[in-house]
Amino acid sequence: MKASFEAQNGLNTFNEREMVRVPGLQAEEAEETLELVRYWRAVNRNKWRIAALVGAVAIIAALKAQSLEPVYRASSTILVEFGKSQVVSIQDIYSGSMLSSYEHLQTQAGILQSEELARRLVRKLGMVKAQASGPTPAPMPWYADYLPAGFVIQTPVMPPTAEALERDAAAAIQGGLTVKPVRNSLLLEISFVSQDPTLAALIPNALAALYIEADLEARVKMRERAMAFLGDQSVELRKKVVASEKALQDFRDREQILNVKGVSLAGANRQLEELTTSLVEARRKRVEIEAALNQVRAAQKGGRGSVESSSAVLRHPLVQRAKELEDEAERKVGDASKRYGGEHPRMIAAQAGLTAAKANLRRQVDIAVASLANEYEAARANEASIARAFELAKVDMQSFNRKEFQLTSLERDVAANRQLYELFIQRSKETKASDELQSAAARVIDAATVPGGPFGPNRPRIVWISVLAALVIAMALAVLLERLDNTVKTSHEVESKLDVPTVGVVPKTKVKRDQSIERLFLEDPNTGFSEAIRTVRSGVLLSGLGSPQKTVLVTSSVPEEGKTTIATNLAFALSHVKKTLLIDADMRRPQIGNVLGAKDDHLGLSSLVAGEVALEQSFFTVEGSELRVLPSGRVPENPLELLSSHQFIDVLEQLKRLFQVIVIDSAPVQMVSDALILSTLSTAVLYVVKADETPYQVARQGIRRLHRVDAPILGVALNQLDVVKADRYYGEYSGYGRYYRKYGYYKR
């Protein structure tokens, strides 16, 4: 018992290690397969298709290359004159901006390849022939001979115009023409490719000559336009010079200007300066007199004594003399008073002299005050007179300045017009002189000669380029198909994309004509297919070892994935080790009863649930095996109601007591909900996915539906896998795929 328990624990440990996914394990395995490796495997898987496409393209390219006409190429070389010194500078009038040598060569190359030059070449060589003027009948199609007369109507076709023919011929020349600069030089190589060797040599030579001729014509026309322009401008400028000189002279005569910049200007300046000085002096004197007068007037308000003591009055000479006489009279009175009495004649005479001196002082003060007022009026009048003279001088000076400005402007117009006129006369003379110094823009260095052999086509190159392009396109298509392929191809993809373990991989097997794939395990147990079924059986038995009874539901996403094949062969394999019952619960498309030899189609699951037959009479034993089979029986109107009924649950419980393992073949999950109901009654759900055909999104959606009802999903059985192809193109079995299908029992 202990050994059995340890063995059972060991099996459980193995089962958990093999069947339970370790987080991150699939991510690590996916990272091992690099993107480039996936692409290489995609190319390798489609290598024969790629080889067929490349071979077909190579054959077509070789046939096409052989049918191509030989072409000839001839080249001429010209030297483009650049930076050549010129005798005159008339080119400044009509030349463009200065270009570098490279830009100049590129410009000339563009001119050589222009449509205008090509059309001129067509006209020069007479490559356009006259066409019929009237409409011509359209050519009859190839199938007209097989149709009745008059069935095909011929529409008249107008012949192409001369303009259209010339345009087409020019386009043909441009298509075969190549102009390229020679490296590190001022040379241009003109090449032409044609099927006619004579024409291949003619076009470059004629084009070079026409280019030089066209450039000379353009220069002549440009000089003619320049001469006409210069002549017209010279006449207009001459008129402007005459008009400006006349306007200057009229202004001088009208204003009577002799030498405004000489003596007259100096005299006017000196007069203005003298008047300015006089005005300043008169204003100073008037201010002084006004201040003295204001002082006297203020003293007059204070009385007679204040006026006489005023400094402005005392400074007057007459007042000073009267003051001296008054002082002398006072002195005499003082001396007389000391010697004589008041009645003495001398005393009286002295008193009379003092009185006369004071009266004289008063008169002189009044005269000084009146004289000061008169001086103020005179000073003010003098200031006003000088100010008027200053304003008149200033007005004259401003008028003189205006005249000077007008005169200067007129003189400047005369000088500018005369200078521009002389410049145009000089340019006109230079242009006339340049007519005798014509120089070509280029000259021919090497003329084209008739080629001795064809230039192309390079048939091997055409074939190799076509093969290479076909190879690249075919490989790109293979990679694109690989990227667009969303089917499940390997067990690694099962675990990485469906997030469930792989229970087993059933290889693609070819059965004999007298064999049935649903009975292959029973009829040929020594094949790789049978070994794969045994592997699936081991996964079923190792799952839940503690459970004494197992109910295994086999379903898939969509029909035609081989779930019935897996269910029948798995049931045969399980019947070798345990008492097993196979139930056909796909009641919409039942197949198990027919392929395993059921005698009465009406007896089966539907009859058993309906109570129409006894339990022992509802199933049969497959001949040559221990497997019991319960077919679907009569197809009910609503299979889902039957499978979800209590009667079905009771029948299933009775069957569980009779059998150790029950294998149920159910309808696809994505089609109907039968499998969802049956999964809740099962101990394990085996999900079948057809390799290289079932999209992983469809399978993942079906598994998600089972997860929503908490179905006990055991894992995925990857069916119909081409193991050799998987090993070769996906690295699934690391080189052992070729042995997988051959491995089995052998007789000693």
XYZ file of C-alpha atoms in Angstrom, residues 58 87 117 136 145 168 231 255 278 289 334 339 360 399 414 423 479-480 519 544 556 564 620 654 723 727-728 734:
28
model
C 13.264 32.734 -65.538
C 35.974 91.682 -73.892
C 15.461 71.173 -78.730
C -8.895 55.785 -92.831
C -13.045 36.337 -89.890
C 5.794 61.628 -80.545
C 18.102 102.695 -77.979
C 15.040 133.715 -58.800
C 22.791 144.250 -31.630
C 16.986 151.182 -17.802
C 27.017 176.075 9.078
C 30.130 183.557 13.244
C 17.803 173.209 -7.783
C 13.864 131.997 -48.347
C 20.539 117.033 -64.065
C 25.918 104.880 -69.111
C 6.639 35.631 -45.297
C 3.392 37.559 -45.792
C -11.206 2.097 -35.984
C -7.066 13.067 -11.304
C -13.797 20.905 -30.759
C -15.048 11.815 -33.503
C -23.523 -2.628 -27.931
C -26.414 4.928 -13.914
C 5.140 15.770 -37.883
C 9.991 19.164 -37.611
C 11.352 20.539 -40.865
C 14.287 18.891 -33.185
